[in-house]
mmCIF file of C-alpha atoms in Angstrom:
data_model
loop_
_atom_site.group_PDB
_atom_site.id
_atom_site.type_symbol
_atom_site.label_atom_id
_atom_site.label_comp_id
_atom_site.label_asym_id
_atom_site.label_seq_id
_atom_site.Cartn_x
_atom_site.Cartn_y
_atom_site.Cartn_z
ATOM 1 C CA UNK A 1 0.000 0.000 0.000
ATOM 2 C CA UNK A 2 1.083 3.557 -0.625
ATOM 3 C CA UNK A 3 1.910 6.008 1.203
ATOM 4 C CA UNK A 4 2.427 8.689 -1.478
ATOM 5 C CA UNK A 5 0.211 11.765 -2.184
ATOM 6 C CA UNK A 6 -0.513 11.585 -5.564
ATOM 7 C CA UNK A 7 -1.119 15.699 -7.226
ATOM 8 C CA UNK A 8 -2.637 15.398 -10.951
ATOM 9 C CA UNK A 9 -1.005 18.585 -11.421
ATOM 10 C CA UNK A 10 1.934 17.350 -11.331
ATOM 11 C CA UNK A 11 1.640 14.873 -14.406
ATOM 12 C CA UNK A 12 -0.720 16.533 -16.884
ATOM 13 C CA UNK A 13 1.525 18.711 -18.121
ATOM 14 C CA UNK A 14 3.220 15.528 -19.977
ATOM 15 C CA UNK A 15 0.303 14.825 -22.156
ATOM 16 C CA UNK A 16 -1.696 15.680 -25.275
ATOM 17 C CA UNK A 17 -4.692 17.571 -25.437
ATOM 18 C CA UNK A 18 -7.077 15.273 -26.367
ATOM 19 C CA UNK A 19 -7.233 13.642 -23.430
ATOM 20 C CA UNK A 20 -6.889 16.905 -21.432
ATOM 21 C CA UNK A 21 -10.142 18.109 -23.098
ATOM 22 C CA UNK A 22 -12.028 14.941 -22.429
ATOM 23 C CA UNK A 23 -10.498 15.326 -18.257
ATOM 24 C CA UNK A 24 -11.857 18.669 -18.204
ATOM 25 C CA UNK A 25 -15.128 18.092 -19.320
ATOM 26 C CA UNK A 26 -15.713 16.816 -15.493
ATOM 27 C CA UNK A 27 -14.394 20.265 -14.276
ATOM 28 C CA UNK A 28 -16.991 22.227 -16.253
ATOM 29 C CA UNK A 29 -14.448 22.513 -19.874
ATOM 30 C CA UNK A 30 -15.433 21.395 -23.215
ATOM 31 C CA UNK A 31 -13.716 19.979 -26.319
ATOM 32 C CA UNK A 32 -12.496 23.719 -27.567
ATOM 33 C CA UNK A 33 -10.003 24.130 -25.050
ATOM 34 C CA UNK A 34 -6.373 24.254 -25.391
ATOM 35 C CA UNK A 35 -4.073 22.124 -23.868
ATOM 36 C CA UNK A 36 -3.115 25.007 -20.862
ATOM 37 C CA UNK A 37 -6.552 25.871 -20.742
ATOM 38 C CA UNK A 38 -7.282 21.970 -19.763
ATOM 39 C CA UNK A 39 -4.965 21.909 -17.582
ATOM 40 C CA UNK A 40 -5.605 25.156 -15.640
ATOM 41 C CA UNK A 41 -9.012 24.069 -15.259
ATOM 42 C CA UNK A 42 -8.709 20.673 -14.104
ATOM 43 C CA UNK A 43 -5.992 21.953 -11.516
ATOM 44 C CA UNK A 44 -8.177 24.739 -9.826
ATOM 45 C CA UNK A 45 -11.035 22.040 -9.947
ATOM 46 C CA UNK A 46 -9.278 19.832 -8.118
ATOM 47 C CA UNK A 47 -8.231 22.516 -5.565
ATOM 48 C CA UNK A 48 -11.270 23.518 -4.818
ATOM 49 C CA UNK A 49 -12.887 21.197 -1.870
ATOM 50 C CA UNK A 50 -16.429 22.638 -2.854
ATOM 51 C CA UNK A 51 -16.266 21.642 -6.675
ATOM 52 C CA UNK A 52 -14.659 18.123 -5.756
ATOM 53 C CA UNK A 53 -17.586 17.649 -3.320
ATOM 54 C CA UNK A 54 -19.913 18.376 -6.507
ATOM 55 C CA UNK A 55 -18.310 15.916 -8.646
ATOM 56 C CA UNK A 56 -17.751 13.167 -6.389
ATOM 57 C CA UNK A 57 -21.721 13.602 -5.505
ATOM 58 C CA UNK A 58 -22.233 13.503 -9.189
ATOM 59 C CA UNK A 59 -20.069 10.108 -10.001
ATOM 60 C CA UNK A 60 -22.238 6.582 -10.457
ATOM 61 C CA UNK A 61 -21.584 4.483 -7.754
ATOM 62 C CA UNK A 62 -19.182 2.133 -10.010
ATOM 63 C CA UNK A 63 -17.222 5.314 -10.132
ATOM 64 C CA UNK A 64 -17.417 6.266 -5.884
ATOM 65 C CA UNK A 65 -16.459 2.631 -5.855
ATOM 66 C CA UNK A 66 -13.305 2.507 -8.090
ATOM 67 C CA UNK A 67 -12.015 5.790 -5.687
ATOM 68 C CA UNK A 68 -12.930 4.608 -2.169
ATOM 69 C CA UNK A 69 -11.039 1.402 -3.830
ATOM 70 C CA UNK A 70 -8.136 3.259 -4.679
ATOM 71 C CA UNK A 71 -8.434 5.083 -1.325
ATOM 72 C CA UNK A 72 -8.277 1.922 0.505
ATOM 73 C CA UNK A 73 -5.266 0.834 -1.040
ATOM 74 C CA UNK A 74 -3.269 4.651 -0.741
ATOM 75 C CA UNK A 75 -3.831 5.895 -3.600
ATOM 76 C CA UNK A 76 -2.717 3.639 -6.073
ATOM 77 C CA UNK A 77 -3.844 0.571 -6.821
ATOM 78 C CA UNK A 78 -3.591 -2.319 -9.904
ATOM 79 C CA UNK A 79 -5.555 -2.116 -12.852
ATOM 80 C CA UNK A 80 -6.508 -5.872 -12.183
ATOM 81 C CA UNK A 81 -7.254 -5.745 -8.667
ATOM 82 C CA UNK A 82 -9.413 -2.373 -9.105
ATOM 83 C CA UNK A 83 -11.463 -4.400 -11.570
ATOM 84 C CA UNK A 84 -11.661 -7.835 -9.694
ATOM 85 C CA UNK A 85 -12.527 -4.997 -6.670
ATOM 86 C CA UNK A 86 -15.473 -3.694 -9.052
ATOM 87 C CA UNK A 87 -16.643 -6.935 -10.045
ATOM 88 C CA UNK A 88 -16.801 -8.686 -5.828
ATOM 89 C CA UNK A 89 -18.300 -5.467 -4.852
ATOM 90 C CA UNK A 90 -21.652 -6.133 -5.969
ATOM 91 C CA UNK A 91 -22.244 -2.392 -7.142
ATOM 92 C CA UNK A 92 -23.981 -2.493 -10.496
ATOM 93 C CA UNK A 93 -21.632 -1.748 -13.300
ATOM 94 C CA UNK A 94 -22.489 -0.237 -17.258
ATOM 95 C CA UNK A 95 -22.146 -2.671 -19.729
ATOM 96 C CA UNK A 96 -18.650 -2.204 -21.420
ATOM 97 C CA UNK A 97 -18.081 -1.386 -25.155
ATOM 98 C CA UNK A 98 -14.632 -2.854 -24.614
ATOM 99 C CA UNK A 99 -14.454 -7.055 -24.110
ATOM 100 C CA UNK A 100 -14.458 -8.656 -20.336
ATOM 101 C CA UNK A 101 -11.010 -8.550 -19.223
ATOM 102 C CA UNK A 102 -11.022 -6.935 -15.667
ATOM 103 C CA UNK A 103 -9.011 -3.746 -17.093
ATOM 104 C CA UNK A 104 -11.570 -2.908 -19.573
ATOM 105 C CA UNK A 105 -13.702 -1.976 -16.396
ATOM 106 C CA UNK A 106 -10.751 0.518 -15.432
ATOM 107 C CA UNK A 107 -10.548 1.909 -18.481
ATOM 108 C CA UNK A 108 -14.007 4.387 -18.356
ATOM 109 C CA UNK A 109 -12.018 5.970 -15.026
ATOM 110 C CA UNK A 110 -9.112 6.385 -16.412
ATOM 111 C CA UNK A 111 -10.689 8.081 -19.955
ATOM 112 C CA UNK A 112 -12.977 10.317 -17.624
ATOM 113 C CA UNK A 113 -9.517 11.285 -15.439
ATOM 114 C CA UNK A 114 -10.880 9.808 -12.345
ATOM 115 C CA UNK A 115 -7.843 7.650 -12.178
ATOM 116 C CA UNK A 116 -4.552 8.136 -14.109
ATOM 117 C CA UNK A 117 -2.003 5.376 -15.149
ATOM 118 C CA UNK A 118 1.638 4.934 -13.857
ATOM 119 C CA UNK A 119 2.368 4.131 -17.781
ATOM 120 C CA UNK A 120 5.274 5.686 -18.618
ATOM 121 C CA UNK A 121 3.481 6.022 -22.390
ATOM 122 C CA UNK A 122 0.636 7.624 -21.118
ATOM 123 C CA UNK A 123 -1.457 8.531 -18.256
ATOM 124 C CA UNK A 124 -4.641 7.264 -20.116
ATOM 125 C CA UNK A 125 -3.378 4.080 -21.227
ATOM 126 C CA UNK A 126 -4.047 0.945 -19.421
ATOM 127 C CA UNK A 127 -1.846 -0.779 -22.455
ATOM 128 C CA UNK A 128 1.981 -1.680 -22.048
ATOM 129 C CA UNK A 129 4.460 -2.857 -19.832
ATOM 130 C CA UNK A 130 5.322 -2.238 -16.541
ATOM 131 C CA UNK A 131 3.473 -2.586 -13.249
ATOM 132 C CA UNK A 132 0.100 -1.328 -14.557
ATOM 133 C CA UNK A 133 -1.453 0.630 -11.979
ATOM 134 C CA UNK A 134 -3.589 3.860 -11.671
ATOM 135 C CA UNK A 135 -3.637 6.338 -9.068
ATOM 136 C CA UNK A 136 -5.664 9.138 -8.039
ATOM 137 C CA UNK A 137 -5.229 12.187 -6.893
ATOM 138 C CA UNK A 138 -5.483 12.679 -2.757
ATOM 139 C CA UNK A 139 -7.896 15.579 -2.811
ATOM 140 C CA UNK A 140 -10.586 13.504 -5.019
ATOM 141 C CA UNK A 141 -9.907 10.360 -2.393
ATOM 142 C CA UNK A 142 -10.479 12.958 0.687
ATOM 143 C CA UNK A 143 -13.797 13.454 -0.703
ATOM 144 C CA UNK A 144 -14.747 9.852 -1.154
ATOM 145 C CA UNK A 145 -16.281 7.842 1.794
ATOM 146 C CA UNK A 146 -14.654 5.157 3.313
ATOM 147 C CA UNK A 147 -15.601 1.715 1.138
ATOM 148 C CA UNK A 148 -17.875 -0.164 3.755
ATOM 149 C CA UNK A 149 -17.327 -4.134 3.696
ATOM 150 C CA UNK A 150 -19.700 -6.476 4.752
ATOM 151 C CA UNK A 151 -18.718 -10.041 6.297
ATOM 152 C CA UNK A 152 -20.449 -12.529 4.044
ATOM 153 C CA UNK A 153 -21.908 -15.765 5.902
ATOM 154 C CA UNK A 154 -20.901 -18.582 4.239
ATOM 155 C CA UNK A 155 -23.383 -21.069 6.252
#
């Protein structure tokens, strides 16, 4: 588990704008932004506890799951454990235009910028080599609840 305090701010800065514009989206952008327009936005989103509140209240609870997830594990957290995670947590999950391997349930997060990867090609790719895991940034995970686990009975 992680100790780390992962800042998106920190890592956008390496990537293209497509993605950028599709991040920002969540933070109130749309697709005519530039890449520093993108990025400004998404980084005075995410400072701002108040607009974080609103768009953790406004994630499906697939999404609230995949942070409090992440949040459990520190921050970061494999692609295929998020997705076994998704799948043994019972919450009801969107049918997935991608096939059934457990990172094509990652891979909505990751293209909305709920979660970023560790790839060192890029932060939206689950594809590649390497230890293939996402993170999130701490000030999204501060305003996720703790993921509540109940004991199953197995008599």
């Amino acid at each position: 588990m992680s100790n780390q305090k992962f800042q998106f701010d920190l890592y956008l800065v390496r990537e293209n704008a497509e993605p950028l514009k599709k991040m920002a989206r969540m933070w109130g952008g749309d697709y005519k932004l530039r890449k520093a327009e993108s990025i400004a936005l998404i980084c005075q989103g995410i400072a701002n506890p108040k607009k974080v509140k609103e768009v953790v209240a406004s994630l499906a609870d697939y999404e609230r799951t995949a942070l409090a997830l992440a949040k459990k594990m520190g921050g970061m957290i494999g692609i295929e454990l998020l997705g076994l995670g998704l799948r043994a947590s019972g919450v009801s999950i969107p049918p997935s235009k991608y096939d059934a391997q457990l990172k094509d349930l990652v891979r909505p997060l990751v293209e909305k910028g709920l979660l970023l990867s560790n790839s060192s090609w890029s932060l939206f790719s689950l594809d590649g080599y390497g230890r293939n895991e996402v993170f999130s940034d701490y000030r999204l995970l501060a305003a996720v609840d703790q993921l509540q686990c109940e004991s199953l009975s197995l008599t």
